[in-house]
Every structure is written in structure tokens, then in C-alpha cells.
Amino acid sequence: MDGIDAVTVAKHAAQAGVELRPGEDAVLAELVADVGSMIDLFDQLPAAEPVASGVRDPGRAPSRDEDPLNAVIRRISVRRRSGGRLAGRRVGVKDTIAVAGVPMTAGSIVLADFVPERDATVVERLLDEGAELVAKLNMDGFAWSGGADTGDYGKILNPADLAYSTCGSSGGTAAALAYEWVDLTLGTDQAGSNRLPASWCGVLGMKPTFGLVPYTGVMSVDPTIDHVGPMATNVSDLALLLDVIAGRDADDPRQARTPDLAPDAFCAAVEDTPATLAGVRIGVLQEGFSSILGVPQEVTTAIKEVAQHFRKLGADVVEVSVPEHPVGGPLAFAFYCESQLNVLTSGGNGYGWSGRYATDLPVALGKALAAASVDLPITLKTVLVAGMMLRERANGAYYARAQNLRPWLRAGYDRALRTVDALLLPTSTVPPQPHVDETDVVARTRRGWSMLGNTPGTDITGHPAVSIPAAQIDGLPVGAMLIGRHFDDAGLLRLARAYERDIGWQLCPPQSW
């Protein structure tokens, strides 16, 4: 470490909020130089070799004819083997999931030049099972909106009606399933980002139990609420993709409670779905329909019809209450602001956890933020400024209190799930919204957060949740969400399969795109 002198020490002490006594700058210059000599020795140690095998074509931006929904940032071709459970299947992944040798932008031009050196664990597992990765999928900038309109690669258009949003932040992950050249997709979920776009696009989207699927190699918001999960157009494909990506990863500390999984456990569960749901109890979550969360009557009616259909399938459907549920959104933002500030200002990794850190992302992120932080989306700027204010006012106390409230919120869902097998409620608190061309950034930002009332709570508590196509309102899809007990992801898939088998999904046909 060169350039260590009293002036440099004084500058960095001030940045760290440390006041020096007279003469301490010179003393620290000598001592910091000693530390620097040890860091210099550390720099001589060999770095871990990146793992990136197989055929890798980093691709290009798709043409309008290939991608009329603007769901894809980059069309790629990455594959490793011809056999396996996903042989012949084409998979797209959200552009926060690292694919070695392929640019990863997080939907922002700020990271346009970043090329990861190593695959995310879920990508390694896809390739090991014969999948071909065909797309990096469009998203809201840095995953900080549900509007599908804050990314630098343009608005993502709803397959049901091009004038409407897909929801976000994994908007491209849902919309791309409308293409004949995309079979399966992966997105992330820290506030509903997988389930909400699935709801608005009429497909299935799952947030697995926290820790069931490794998050290694995926851009983080907070290591205690990070989830990556599958989307598909049918339950069998959803189960297959979950079977491939789930399971322990020694590099991911999020998996402390993850049980050992039997091979093809989720596919087997779906295949064993009984003819009727006799003996199954489903709780209609009263607070999920609350006017406080902004749920309109047409959404309530659609989801109550789903409840009625489960009753016809033989399930015992009852109303249940989780008074803690509406607090999920406010509690989540207490997590997000300080945690996202911490993660972003520490190179995208954060500190204090044992696992595989990205060593290439901190360098790229640091250079990008120094050169182009002005280009960050306004949603992310809002969160970072709020996080800095909370840090200055309470020095982490808000985040600490939010973490301490996690067991209270978890206990609310657990209490209800002791009496029923799953909870039923609307996925999104509002039906699909039209894309609006406007200069009012405040209105656009608020609209992009308006649908979050029902989804963030389970990101905090870790319960599994799946959005299934429920109905259409004015020709636009509406999703129903099922929440289950920890690591009873298979139970949710069986419920979804029973519903699918009886009625079939009313997938919206392609329009004139």
C-alpha cells in the first residue's frame, strides 16, 4: 500500500468519523504502513481459479422481432453437456445471476461493462443437467421497483397486452416465457420480485423456502432475505427446475437449516398429487384482502373464486387471520435501506458471512459508482439516501430492530399454519397497470411500489410461496398466492398441480406482437 503519509491518514480518519489528537496522524501513518506491508504480502497469494467450462457465446442484444416484449437484455448460448434432466431445455436467467463470460448489468448502464468470471451456483447446476442458457433477462434497475419501467434497457411489455406492465423487478423473467425459444426462467425475490411478475403475466412463479436454493453468485440485497426461484408455464416444469437448483451448497451460509433432499423430490411430489384434496385445509388469509393494502374488489372476487374451486376439489377452506401480515411491507423497508447501502458500499458482498465472495464484482462496482453514480435509478438512490439517514440517526439501530422483529412476524404465519396446510391470498394487491409515459418521477416510483403489500413478509420470514394463475380481469392475468410451512415447498406444488389438473391455466394468448 503506497502513499501512506500523515495527510492521507488524516483524510481517511475523517471519512471514517474518527477524530485524531494532535500528532496522531504521523503515528498512524507508521502503523498503517505496517498493516499495508502485510496486505502487500497477502496480494502475493494465489487467487482461486474461476470455473467457467463449456461452450460460451456471450451473445448480443436481440432484435425487435426476436424480443417484441423487450424481455431480454442479451441473447446468449451457454451449454456444457448434452445429457441430463434439462437436456434440450432452454433457460433464461435474470440479469443479476452471474454467467461467466457474459455481461451482467442488473438492468443498469452503470454495470454495462461488468463480465463475471464465475457462474452462480444455480447456473452451474443448470449446465450440469444439460440446459442451454439462452437469455439474460430484462429487469428494473438494480431490482428496485415493481414497475418494469426503471431499467436502462427499456420498459418490459406484458404478453397479454403490450400497453401494460409485467410488474417487476423480474419482469423479463416472466414475459420471456411467452417466447417459443425460452422454456424455463430463473428470477430473484426479496420483496415479491418473482411472484409479482408471474401474477401479472399469467405464469407460475415461486419463492422457495429461504435457503432451499443457494444464492451464491447472485447480486444481493440482504443475505438474510435473498431468494432465487423458478418460473414456468406449468407445475411439472416448475418442480423440475426446483429439483435441479435446490439443495446444499457449501459456499452459501444462508443454508444452515436446509435439509437433505431426495433426488427429484419435487417432481415426485407433483406426480403423487392425489385425485382429490380431501383432508387438506386451506386458510384464506383475511389480512391479504385488506383495503389498507389497497386490494380492489375485483381482485378480492377473483381470489375468492379460487378458494371456492379448492373447496370443490375437496379441500376444507376456512378463513384465518394473521394480524402481523400487513406489517411485512414496512418491516421490509427497514431491512432494505440500510442493508442495501451496506452491500452496495462494500462491493456487492457485504461483510461478516462465511462463504464464496465475488472478487470481480467489487472492482467493477467501485469503478462504476465512482464514474457514473448519477446514472443509478432514482429508486435505488432513494433507498441509499434513506439508508444513510437511518445510519446517521441511529447507527444501525433501525436495522437491528427490524431483525429482532423477524421472529414475531414468522410466529404469526406459523400460528396460522399450525391449523391449515397453506394460506391463500392475492399475489399482487393491485391488478396489472398500464405503462404510462410521464415525467413525474415521484408518481412513477410510487406506482412501482404500490403492489407490494402481500409479498415482502414471506421474504423476511422465509416461508415458501408460489403464485399461480387465478383469473383474468379485463383480459389481464391475476395471480393467487399460496404460502406454506418452512420446507413444505412440495406441498405447495401439489396444491398448484391439483388446481392446474382440474381447470388448466388460462394462459393469455400472444397478441399482435
PDB file of N, CA, C and O in Angstrom, residues 394-466:
ATOM      1  N   ALA A 394     -29.293   6.673  13.808  1.00  0.00           N
ATOM      2  CA  ALA A 394     -29.388   5.620  14.823  1.00  0.00           C
ATOM      3  C   ALA A 394     -28.257   4.611  14.771  1.00  0.00           C
ATOM      4  O   ALA A 394     -28.253   3.661  15.561  1.00  0.00           O
ATOM      5  N   ASN A 395     -27.321   4.778  13.841  1.00  0.00           N
ATOM      6  CA  ASN A 395     -26.126   3.938  13.785  1.00  0.00           C
ATOM      7  C   ASN A 395     -26.456   2.450  13.731  1.00  0.00           C
ATOM      8  O   ASN A 395     -25.828   1.625  14.392  1.00  0.00           O
ATOM      9  N   GLY A 396     -27.464   2.107  12.906  1.00  0.00           N
ATOM     10  CA  GLY A 396     -27.814   0.700  12.723  1.00  0.00           C
ATOM     11  C   GLY A 396     -28.930   0.190  13.611  1.00  0.00           C
ATOM     12  O   GLY A 396     -29.326  -0.977  13.496  1.00  0.00           O
ATOM     13  N   ALA A 397     -29.474   1.028  14.480  1.00  0.00           N
ATOM     14  CA  ALA A 397     -30.488   0.551  15.415  1.00  0.00           C
ATOM     15  C   ALA A 397     -31.789   0.166  14.707  1.00  0.00           C
ATOM     16  O   ALA A 397     -32.476  -0.761  15.146  1.00  0.00           O
ATOM     17  N   TYR A 398     -32.153   0.866  13.621  1.00  0.00           N
ATOM     18  CA  TYR A 398     -33.375   0.516  12.905  1.00  0.00           C
ATOM     19  C   TYR A 398     -33.248  -0.877  12.288  1.00  0.00           C
ATOM     20  O   TYR A 398     -34.165  -1.699  12.371  1.00  0.00           O
ATOM     21  N   TYR A 399     -32.120  -1.142  11.653  1.00  0.00           N
ATOM     22  CA  TYR A 399     -31.899  -2.452  11.064  1.00  0.00           C
ATOM     23  C   TYR A 399     -31.899  -3.535  12.140  1.00  0.00           C
ATOM     24  O   TYR A 399     -32.483  -4.615  11.962  1.00  0.00           O
ATOM     25  N   ALA A 400     -31.262  -3.240  13.263  1.00  0.00           N
ATOM     26  CA  ALA A 400     -31.225  -4.210  14.363  1.00  0.00           C
ATOM     27  C   ALA A 400     -32.634  -4.508  14.872  1.00  0.00           C
ATOM     28  O   ALA A 400     -32.988  -5.669  15.135  1.00  0.00           O
ATOM     29  N   ARG A 401     -33.441  -3.479  15.011  1.00  0.00           N
ATOM     30  CA  ARG A 401     -34.812  -3.692  15.483  1.00  0.00           C
ATOM     31  C   ARG A 401     -35.615  -4.506  14.470  1.00  0.00           C
ATOM     32  O   ARG A 401     -36.399  -5.388  14.853  1.00  0.00           O
ATOM     33  N   ALA A 402     -35.410  -4.231  13.169  1.00  0.00           N
ATOM     34  CA  ALA A 402     -36.114  -4.999  12.143  1.00  0.00           C
ATOM     35  C   ALA A 402     -35.733  -6.477  12.220  1.00  0.00           C
ATOM     36  O   ALA A 402     -36.595  -7.363  12.128  1.00  0.00           O
ATOM     37  N   GLN A 403     -34.448  -6.748  12.397  1.00  0.00           N
ATOM     38  CA  GLN A 403     -34.027  -8.142  12.525  1.00  0.00           C
ATOM     39  C   GLN A 403     -34.656  -8.796  13.756  1.00  0.00           C
ATOM     40  O   GLN A 403     -35.070  -9.963  13.713  1.00  0.00           O
ATOM     41  N   ASN A 404     -34.744  -8.052  14.839  1.00  0.00           N
ATOM     42  CA  ASN A 404     -35.305  -8.607  16.073  1.00  0.00           C
ATOM     43  C   ASN A 404     -36.809  -8.842  15.986  1.00  0.00           C
ATOM     44  O   ASN A 404     -37.361  -9.619  16.774  1.00  0.00           O
ATOM     45  N   LEU A 405     -37.477  -8.158  15.027  1.00  0.00           N
ATOM     46  CA  LEU A 405     -38.915  -8.370  14.833  1.00  0.00           C
ATOM     47  C   LEU A 405     -39.206  -9.545  13.899  1.00  0.00           C
ATOM     48  O   LEU A 405     -40.361  -9.961  13.772  1.00  0.00           O
ATOM     49  N   ARG A 406     -38.188 -10.070  13.256  1.00  0.00           N
ATOM     50  CA  ARG A 406     -38.385 -11.191  12.323  1.00  0.00           C
ATOM     51  C   ARG A 406     -39.081 -12.378  13.009  1.00  0.00           C
ATOM     52  O   ARG A 406     -40.058 -12.926  12.465  1.00  0.00           O
ATOM     53  N   PRO A 407     -38.651 -12.833  14.204  1.00  0.00           N
ATOM     54  CA  PRO A 407     -39.345 -13.964  14.847  1.00  0.00           C
ATOM     55  C   PRO A 407     -40.813 -13.676  15.151  1.00  0.00           C
ATOM     56  O   PRO A 407     -41.651 -14.580  15.087  1.00  0.00           O
ATOM     57  N   TRP A 408     -41.124 -12.426  15.467  1.00  0.00           N
ATOM     58  CA  TRP A 408     -42.515 -12.044  15.738  1.00  0.00           C
ATOM     59  C   TRP A 408     -43.371 -12.217  14.489  1.00  0.00           C
ATOM     60  O   TRP A 408     -44.477 -12.787  14.548  1.00  0.00           O
ATOM     61  N   LEU A 409     -42.863 -11.764  13.348  1.00  0.00           N
ATOM     62  CA  LEU A 409     -43.621 -11.909  12.106  1.00  0.00           C
ATOM     63  C   LEU A 409     -43.698 -13.374  11.696  1.00  0.00           C
ATOM     64  O   LEU A 409     -44.764 -13.859  11.275  1.00  0.00           O
ATOM     65  N   ARG A 410     -42.605 -14.107  11.828  1.00  0.00           N
ATOM     66  CA  ARG A 410     -42.590 -15.526  11.482  1.00  0.00           C
ATOM     67  C   ARG A 410     -43.602 -16.291  12.332  1.00  0.00           C
ATOM     68  O   ARG A 410     -44.324 -17.159  11.839  1.00  0.00           O
ATOM     69  N   ALA A 411     -43.674 -15.944  13.617  1.00  0.00           N
ATOM     70  CA  ALA A 411     -44.589 -16.648  14.515  1.00  0.00           C
ATOM     71  C   ALA A 411     -46.039 -16.431  14.112  1.00  0.00           C
ATOM     72  O   ALA A 411     -46.885 -17.319  14.309  1.00  0.00           O
ATOM     73  N   GLY A 412     -46.352 -15.264  13.541  1.00  0.00           N
ATOM     74  CA  GLY A 412     -47.720 -15.016  13.094  1.00  0.00           C
ATOM     75  C   GLY A 412     -48.148 -15.983  12.007  1.00  0.00           C
ATOM     76  O   GLY A 412     -49.241 -16.576  12.065  1.00  0.00           O
ATOM     77  N   TYR A 413     -47.298 -16.158  10.992  1.00  0.00           N
ATOM     78  CA  TYR A 413     -47.621 -17.128   9.933  1.00  0.00           C
ATOM     79  C   TYR A 413     -47.612 -18.556  10.477  1.00  0.00           C
ATOM     80  O   TYR A 413     -48.484 -19.364  10.137  1.00  0.00           O
ATOM     81  N   ASP A 414     -46.627 -18.880  11.324  1.00  0.00           N
ATOM     82  CA  ASP A 414     -46.540 -20.242  11.865  1.00  0.00           C
ATOM     83  C   ASP A 414     -47.788 -20.591  12.674  1.00  0.00           C
ATOM     84  O   ASP A 414     -48.270 -21.735  12.627  1.00  0.00           O
ATOM     85  N   ARG A 415     -48.304 -19.615  13.402  1.00  0.00           N
ATOM     86  CA  ARG A 415     -49.503 -19.858  14.208  1.00  0.00           C
ATOM     87  C   ARG A 415     -50.668 -20.266  13.300  1.00  0.00           C
ATOM     88  O   ARG A 415     -51.390 -21.232  13.582  1.00  0.00           O
ATOM     89  N   ALA A 416     -50.848 -19.557  12.205  1.00  0.00           N
ATOM     90  CA  ALA A 416     -51.928 -19.889  11.274  1.00  0.00           C
ATOM     91  C   ALA A 416     -51.667 -21.226  10.578  1.00  0.00           C
ATOM     92  O   ALA A 416     -52.589 -22.020  10.371  1.00  0.00           O
ATOM     93  N   LEU A 417     -50.401 -21.496  10.239  1.00  0.00           N
ATOM     94  CA  LEU A 417     -50.069 -22.715   9.514  1.00  0.00           C
ATOM     95  C   LEU A 417     -50.067 -23.958  10.392  1.00  0.00           C
ATOM     96  O   LEU A 417     -49.902 -25.067   9.893  1.00  0.00           O
ATOM     97  N   ARG A 418     -50.266 -23.778  11.689  1.00  0.00           N
ATOM     98  CA  ARG A 418     -50.496 -24.949  12.545  1.00  0.00           C
ATOM     99  C   ARG A 418     -51.931 -25.463  12.409  1.00  0.00           C
ATOM    100  O   ARG A 418     -52.221 -26.611  12.772  1.00  0.00           O
ATOM    101  N   THR A 419     -52.823 -24.631  11.895  1.00  0.00           N
ATOM    102  CA  THR A 419     -54.226 -25.018  11.756  1.00  0.00           C
ATOM    103  C   THR A 419     -54.614 -25.321  10.309  1.00  0.00           C
ATOM    104  O   THR A 419     -55.661 -25.921  10.072  1.00  0.00           O
ATOM    105  N   VAL A 420     -53.796 -24.863   9.350  1.00  0.00           N
ATOM    106  CA  VAL A 420     -54.075 -25.111   7.928  1.00  0.00           C
ATOM    107  C   VAL A 420     -52.783 -25.536   7.252  1.00  0.00           C
ATOM    108  O   VAL A 420     -51.685 -25.324   7.772  1.00  0.00           O
ATOM    109  N   ASP A 421     -52.924 -26.107   6.058  1.00  0.00           N
ATOM    110  CA  ASP A 421     -51.757 -26.575   5.303  1.00  0.00           C
ATOM    111  C   ASP A 421     -51.146 -25.479   4.438  1.00  0.00           C
ATOM    112  O   ASP A 421     -49.960 -25.557   4.084  1.00  0.00           O
ATOM    113  N   ALA A 422     -51.942 -24.492   4.073  1.00  0.00           N
ATOM    114  CA  ALA A 422     -51.443 -23.387   3.250  1.00  0.00           C
ATOM    115  C   ALA A 422     -52.366 -22.197   3.419  1.00  0.00           C
ATOM    116  O   ALA A 422     -53.551 -22.340   3.752  1.00  0.00           O
ATOM    117  N   LEU A 423     -51.803 -21.024   3.180  1.00  0.00           N
ATOM    118  CA  LEU A 423     -52.564 -19.777   3.198  1.00  0.00           C
ATOM    119  C   LEU A 423     -52.807 -19.330   1.762  1.00  0.00           C
ATOM    120  O   LEU A 423     -51.947 -19.488   0.898  1.00  0.00           O
ATOM    121  N   LEU A 424     -53.977 -18.754   1.510  1.00  0.00           N
ATOM    122  CA  LEU A 424     -54.360 -18.289   0.178  1.00  0.00           C
ATOM    123  C   LEU A 424     -54.680 -16.803   0.241  1.00  0.00           C
ATOM    124  O   LEU A 424     -55.441 -16.360   1.115  1.00  0.00           O
ATOM    125  N   LEU A 425     -54.143 -16.036  -0.707  1.00  0.00           N
ATOM    126  CA  LEU A 425     -54.370 -14.589  -0.769  1.00  0.00           C
ATOM    127  C   LEU A 425     -53.965 -14.088  -2.138  1.00  0.00           C
ATOM    128  O   LEU A 425     -53.338 -14.826  -2.914  1.00  0.00           O
ATOM    129  N   PRO A 426     -54.283 -12.845  -2.497  1.00  0.00           N
ATOM    130  CA  PRO A 426     -53.823 -12.306  -3.777  1.00  0.00           C
ATOM    131  C   PRO A 426     -52.293 -12.182  -3.786  1.00  0.00           C
ATOM    132  O   PRO A 426     -51.687 -11.837  -2.774  1.00  0.00           O
ATOM    133  N   THR A 427     -51.676 -12.446  -4.928  1.00  0.00           N
ATOM    134  CA  THR A 427     -50.237 -12.216  -5.041  1.00  0.00           C
ATOM    135  C   THR A 427     -49.972 -10.713  -5.035  1.00  0.00           C
ATOM    136  O   THR A 427     -49.282 -10.194  -4.155  1.00  0.00           O
ATOM    137  N   SER A 428     -50.507 -10.021  -6.018  1.00  0.00           N
ATOM    138  CA  SER A 428     -50.378  -8.569  -6.095  1.00  0.00           C
ATOM    139  C   SER A 428     -51.618  -7.922  -5.496  1.00  0.00           C
ATOM    140  O   SER A 428     -52.737  -8.421  -5.681  1.00  0.00           O
ATOM    141  N   THR A 429     -51.415  -6.834  -4.787  1.00  0.00           N
ATOM    142  CA  THR A 429     -52.561  -6.132  -4.199  1.00  0.00           C
ATOM    143  C   THR A 429     -53.320  -5.306  -5.228  1.00  0.00           C
ATOM    144  O   THR A 429     -54.399  -4.785  -4.919  1.00  0.00           O
ATOM    145  N   VAL A 430     -52.788  -5.181  -6.435  1.00  0.00           N
ATOM    146  CA  VAL A 430     -53.481  -4.432  -7.498  1.00  0.00           C
ATOM    147  C   VAL A 430     -53.395  -5.232  -8.789  1.00  0.00           C
ATOM    148  O   VAL A 430     -52.470  -6.027  -8.978  1.00  0.00           O
ATOM    149  N   PRO A 431     -54.363  -5.069  -9.707  1.00  0.00           N
ATOM    150  CA  PRO A 431     -54.284  -5.750 -10.997  1.00  0.00           C
ATOM    151  C   PRO A 431     -53.213  -5.105 -11.870  1.00  0.00           C
ATOM    152  O   PRO A 431     -52.669  -4.047 -11.524  1.00  0.00           O
ATOM    153  N   PRO A 432     -52.870  -5.715 -13.006  1.00  0.00           N
ATOM    154  CA  PRO A 432     -51.841  -5.148 -13.875  1.00  0.00           C
ATOM    155  C   PRO A 432     -52.108  -3.685 -14.227  1.00  0.00           C
ATOM    156  O   PRO A 432     -53.247  -3.286 -14.474  1.00  0.00           O
ATOM    157  N   GLN A 433     -51.023  -2.921 -14.251  1.00  0.00           N
ATOM    158  CA  GLN A 433     -51.111  -1.488 -14.513  1.00  0.00           C
ATOM    159  C   GLN A 433     -50.600  -1.174 -15.907  1.00  0.00           C
ATOM    160  O   GLN A 433     -49.653  -1.804 -16.388  1.00  0.00           O
ATOM    161  N   PRO A 434     -51.190  -0.177 -16.554  1.00  0.00           N
ATOM    162  CA  PRO A 434     -50.667   0.227 -17.864  1.00  0.00           C
ATOM    163  C   PRO A 434     -49.340   0.951 -17.709  1.00  0.00           C
ATOM    164  O   PRO A 434     -49.086   1.606 -16.699  1.00  0.00           O
ATOM    165  N   HIS A 435     -48.480   0.783 -18.708  1.00  0.00           N
ATOM    166  CA  HIS A 435     -47.297   1.624 -18.775  1.00  0.00           C
ATOM    167  C   HIS A 435     -47.740   3.048 -19.083  1.00  0.00           C
ATOM    168  O   HIS A 435     -48.602   3.274 -19.936  1.00  0.00           O
ATOM    169  N   VAL A 436     -47.191   3.995 -18.371  1.00  0.00           N
ATOM    170  CA  VAL A 436     -47.574   5.395 -18.541  1.00  0.00           C
ATOM    171  C   VAL A 436     -46.330   6.197 -18.876  1.00  0.00           C
ATOM    172  O   VAL A 436     -45.328   6.136 -18.146  1.00  0.00           O
ATOM    173  N   ASP A 437     -46.361   6.916 -19.976  1.00  0.00           N
ATOM    174  CA  ASP A 437     -45.271   7.822 -20.318  1.00  0.00           C
ATOM    175  C   ASP A 437     -45.485   9.121 -19.555  1.00  0.00           C
ATOM    176  O   ASP A 437     -46.434   9.861 -19.810  1.00  0.00           O
ATOM    177  N   GLU A 438     -44.598   9.378 -18.606  1.00  0.00           N
ATOM    178  CA  GLU A 438     -44.759  10.568 -17.797  1.00  0.00           C
ATOM    179  C   GLU A 438     -43.410  11.052 -17.307  1.00  0.00           C
ATOM    180  O   GLU A 438     -42.444  10.303 -17.211  1.00  0.00           O
ATOM    181  N   THR A 439     -43.341  12.308 -16.979  1.00  0.00           N
ATOM    182  CA  THR A 439     -42.106  12.884 -16.460  1.00  0.00           C
ATOM    183  C   THR A 439     -42.140  12.984 -14.943  1.00  0.00           C
ATOM    184  O   THR A 439     -41.139  13.355 -14.336  1.00  0.00           O
ATOM    185  N   ASP A 440     -43.283  12.661 -14.338  1.00  0.00           N
ATOM    186  CA  ASP A 440     -43.412  12.728 -12.885  1.00  0.00           C
ATOM    187  C   ASP A 440     -42.736  11.497 -12.274  1.00  0.00           C
ATOM    188  O   ASP A 440     -43.337  10.436 -12.131  1.00  0.00           O
ATOM    189  N   VAL A 441     -41.473  11.647 -11.918  1.00  0.00           N
ATOM    190  CA  VAL A 441     -40.690  10.523 -11.406  1.00  0.00           C
ATOM    191  C   VAL A 441     -41.250  10.036 -10.078  1.00  0.00           C
ATOM    192  O   VAL A 441     -41.238   8.837  -9.778  1.00  0.00           O
ATOM    193  N   VAL A 442     -41.750  10.952  -9.253  1.00  0.00           N
ATOM    194  CA  VAL A 442     -42.296  10.564  -7.955  1.00  0.00           C
ATOM    195  C   VAL A 442     -43.505   9.644  -8.144  1.00  0.00           C
ATOM    196  O   VAL A 442     -43.612   8.594  -7.495  1.00  0.00           O
ATOM    197  N   ALA A 443     -44.397  10.011  -9.037  1.00  0.00           N
ATOM    198  CA  ALA A 443     -45.587   9.192  -9.283  1.00  0.00           C
ATOM    199  C   ALA A 443     -45.204   7.824  -9.828  1.00  0.00           C
ATOM    200  O   ALA A 443     -45.765   6.799  -9.425  1.00  0.00           O
ATOM    201  N   ARG A 444     -44.244   7.792 -10.744  1.00  0.00           N
ATOM    202  CA  ARG A 444     -43.821   6.522 -11.323  1.00  0.00           C
ATOM    203  C   ARG A 444     -43.200   5.618 -10.255  1.00  0.00           C
ATOM    204  O   ARG A 444     -43.452   4.415 -10.218  1.00  0.00           O
ATOM    205  N   THR A 445     -42.388   6.206  -9.388  1.00  0.00           N
ATOM    206  CA  THR A 445     -41.742   5.422  -8.337  1.00  0.00           C
ATOM    207  C   THR A 445     -42.775   4.866  -7.368  1.00  0.00           C
ATOM    208  O   THR A 445     -42.728   3.689  -6.986  1.00  0.00           O
ATOM    209  N   ARG A 446     -43.721   5.702  -6.960  1.00  0.00           N
ATOM    210  CA  ARG A 446     -44.751   5.231  -6.045  1.00  0.00           C
ATOM    211  C   ARG A 446     -45.590   4.133  -6.667  1.00  0.00           C
ATOM    212  O   ARG A 446     -45.963   3.158  -6.000  1.00  0.00           O
ATOM    213  N   ARG A 447     -45.894   4.259  -7.954  1.00  0.00           N
ATOM    214  CA  ARG A 447     -46.673   3.225  -8.628  1.00  0.00           C
ATOM    215  C   ARG A 447     -45.891   1.908  -8.670  1.00  0.00           C
ATOM    216  O   ARG A 447     -46.463   0.824  -8.538  1.00  0.00           O
ATOM    217  N   GLY A 448     -44.575   1.997  -8.809  1.00  0.00           N
ATOM    218  CA  GLY A 448     -43.738   0.803  -8.854  1.00  0.00           C
ATOM    219  C   GLY A 448     -43.600   0.086  -7.535  1.00  0.00           C
ATOM    220  O   GLY A 448     -43.084  -1.039  -7.484  1.00  0.00           O
ATOM    221  N   TRP A 449     -44.050   0.722  -6.446  1.00  0.00           N
ATOM    222  CA  TRP A 449     -44.037   0.084  -5.130  1.00  0.00           C
ATOM    223  C   TRP A 449     -45.453  -0.223  -4.636  1.00  0.00           C
ATOM    224  O   TRP A 449     -45.633  -0.734  -3.531  1.00  0.00           O
ATOM    225  N   SER A 450     -46.471   0.054  -5.447  1.00  0.00           N
ATOM    226  CA  SER A 450     -47.857   0.025  -4.975  1.00  0.00           C
ATOM    227  C   SER A 450     -48.414  -1.380  -4.825  1.00  0.00           C
ATOM    228  O   SER A 450     -49.454  -1.570  -4.193  1.00  0.00           O
ATOM    229  N   MET A 451     -47.744  -2.372  -5.409  1.00  0.00           N
ATOM    230  CA  MET A 451     -48.305  -3.736  -5.433  1.00  0.00           C
ATOM    231  C   MET A 451     -47.690  -4.663  -4.388  1.00  0.00           C
ATOM    232  O   MET A 451     -47.926  -5.856  -4.363  1.00  0.00           O
ATOM    233  N   LEU A 452     -46.862  -4.099  -3.482  1.00  0.00           N
ATOM    234  CA  LEU A 452     -46.014  -4.914  -2.625  1.00  0.00           C
ATOM    235  C   LEU A 452     -46.657  -5.379  -1.319  1.00  0.00           C
ATOM    236  O   LEU A 452     -46.003  -6.068  -0.536  1.00  0.00           O
ATOM    237  N   GLY A 453     -47.900  -5.058  -1.054  1.00  0.00           N
ATOM    238  CA  GLY A 453     -48.453  -5.291   0.272  1.00  0.00           C
ATOM    239  C   GLY A 453     -48.434  -6.727   0.767  1.00  0.00           C
ATOM    240  O   GLY A 453     -48.240  -6.978   1.948  1.00  0.00           O
ATOM    241  N   ASN A 454     -48.603  -7.704  -0.144  1.00  0.00           N
ATOM    242  CA  ASN A 454     -48.765  -9.090   0.299  1.00  0.00           C
ATOM    243  C   ASN A 454     -47.503  -9.943   0.205  1.00  0.00           C
ATOM    244  O   ASN A 454     -47.476 -11.049   0.754  1.00  0.00           O
ATOM    245  N   THR A 455     -46.484  -9.481  -0.497  1.00  0.00           N
ATOM    246  CA  THR A 455     -45.356 -10.370  -0.779  1.00  0.00           C
ATOM    247  C   THR A 455     -44.129 -10.212   0.118  1.00  0.00           C
ATOM    248  O   THR A 455     -43.431 -11.205   0.364  1.00  0.00           O
ATOM    249  N   PRO A 456     -43.763  -9.028   0.624  1.00  0.00           N
ATOM    250  CA  PRO A 456     -42.485  -8.920   1.342  1.00  0.00           C
ATOM    251  C   PRO A 456     -42.403  -9.726   2.631  1.00  0.00           C
ATOM    252  O   PRO A 456     -41.307 -10.147   3.024  1.00  0.00           O
ATOM    253  N   GLY A 457     -43.533  -9.933   3.307  1.00  0.00           N
ATOM    254  CA  GLY A 457     -43.493 -10.594   4.610  1.00  0.00           C
ATOM    255  C   GLY A 457     -42.828 -11.958   4.565  1.00  0.00           C
ATOM    256  O   GLY A 457     -42.042 -12.311   5.452  1.00  0.00           O
ATOM    257  N   THR A 458     -43.108 -12.746   3.527  1.00  0.00           N
ATOM    258  CA  THR A 458     -42.542 -14.089   3.464  1.00  0.00           C
ATOM    259  C   THR A 458     -41.071 -14.077   3.061  1.00  0.00           C
ATOM    260  O   THR A 458     -40.374 -15.070   3.286  1.00  0.00           O
ATOM    261  N   ASP A 459     -40.597 -12.993   2.458  1.00  0.00           N
ATOM    262  CA  ASP A 459     -39.151 -12.870   2.245  1.00  0.00           C
ATOM    263  C   ASP A 459     -38.438 -12.712   3.588  1.00  0.00           C
ATOM    264  O   ASP A 459     -37.326 -13.211   3.773  1.00  0.00           O
ATOM    265  N   ILE A 460     -39.075 -12.006   4.504  1.00  0.00           N
ATOM    266  CA  ILE A 460     -38.491 -11.817   5.831  1.00  0.00           C
ATOM    267  C   ILE A 460     -38.573 -13.101   6.652  1.00  0.00           C
ATOM    268  O   ILE A 460     -37.617 -13.484   7.333  1.00  0.00           O
ATOM    269  N   THR A 461     -39.711 -13.785   6.600  1.00  0.00           N
ATOM    270  CA  THR A 461     -39.905 -14.965   7.447  1.00  0.00           C
ATOM    271  C   THR A 461     -39.343 -16.240   6.833  1.00  0.00           C
ATOM    272  O   THR A 461     -39.148 -17.227   7.535  1.00  0.00           O
ATOM    273  N   GLY A 462     -39.119 -16.236   5.513  1.00  0.00           N
ATOM    274  CA  GLY A 462     -38.558 -17.396   4.846  1.00  0.00           C
ATOM    275  C   GLY A 462     -39.551 -18.454   4.432  1.00  0.00           C
ATOM    276  O   GLY A 462     -39.157 -19.482   3.866  1.00  0.00           O
ATOM    277  N   HIS A 463     -40.853 -18.251   4.669  1.00  0.00           N
ATOM    278  CA  HIS A 463     -41.839 -19.250   4.261  1.00  0.00           C
ATOM    279  C   HIS A 463     -41.888 -19.371   2.731  1.00  0.00           C
ATOM    280  O   HIS A 463     -41.774 -18.374   2.024  1.00  0.00           O
ATOM    281  N   PRO A 464     -42.105 -20.578   2.201  1.00  0.00           N
ATOM    282  CA  PRO A 464     -42.252 -20.723   0.756  1.00  0.00           C
ATOM    283  C   PRO A 464     -43.576 -20.148   0.284  1.00  0.00           C
ATOM    284  O   PRO A 464     -44.568 -20.166   1.017  1.00  0.00           O
ATOM    285  N   ALA A 465     -43.573 -19.653  -0.946  1.00  0.00           N
ATOM    286  CA  ALA A 465     -44.790 -19.087  -1.516  1.00  0.00           C
ATOM    287  C   ALA A 465     -44.741 -19.250  -3.025  1.00  0.00           C
ATOM    288  O   ALA A 465     -43.680 -19.134  -3.637  1.00  0.00           O
ATOM    289  N   VAL A 466     -45.890 -19.506  -3.626  1.00  0.00           N
ATOM    290  CA  VAL A 466     -45.974 -19.669  -5.071  1.00  0.00           C
ATOM    291  C   VAL A 466     -47.169 -18.886  -5.583  1.00  0.00           C
ATOM    292  O   VAL A 466     -48.230 -18.860  -4.946  1.00  0.00           O
TER     293      VAL A 466
END
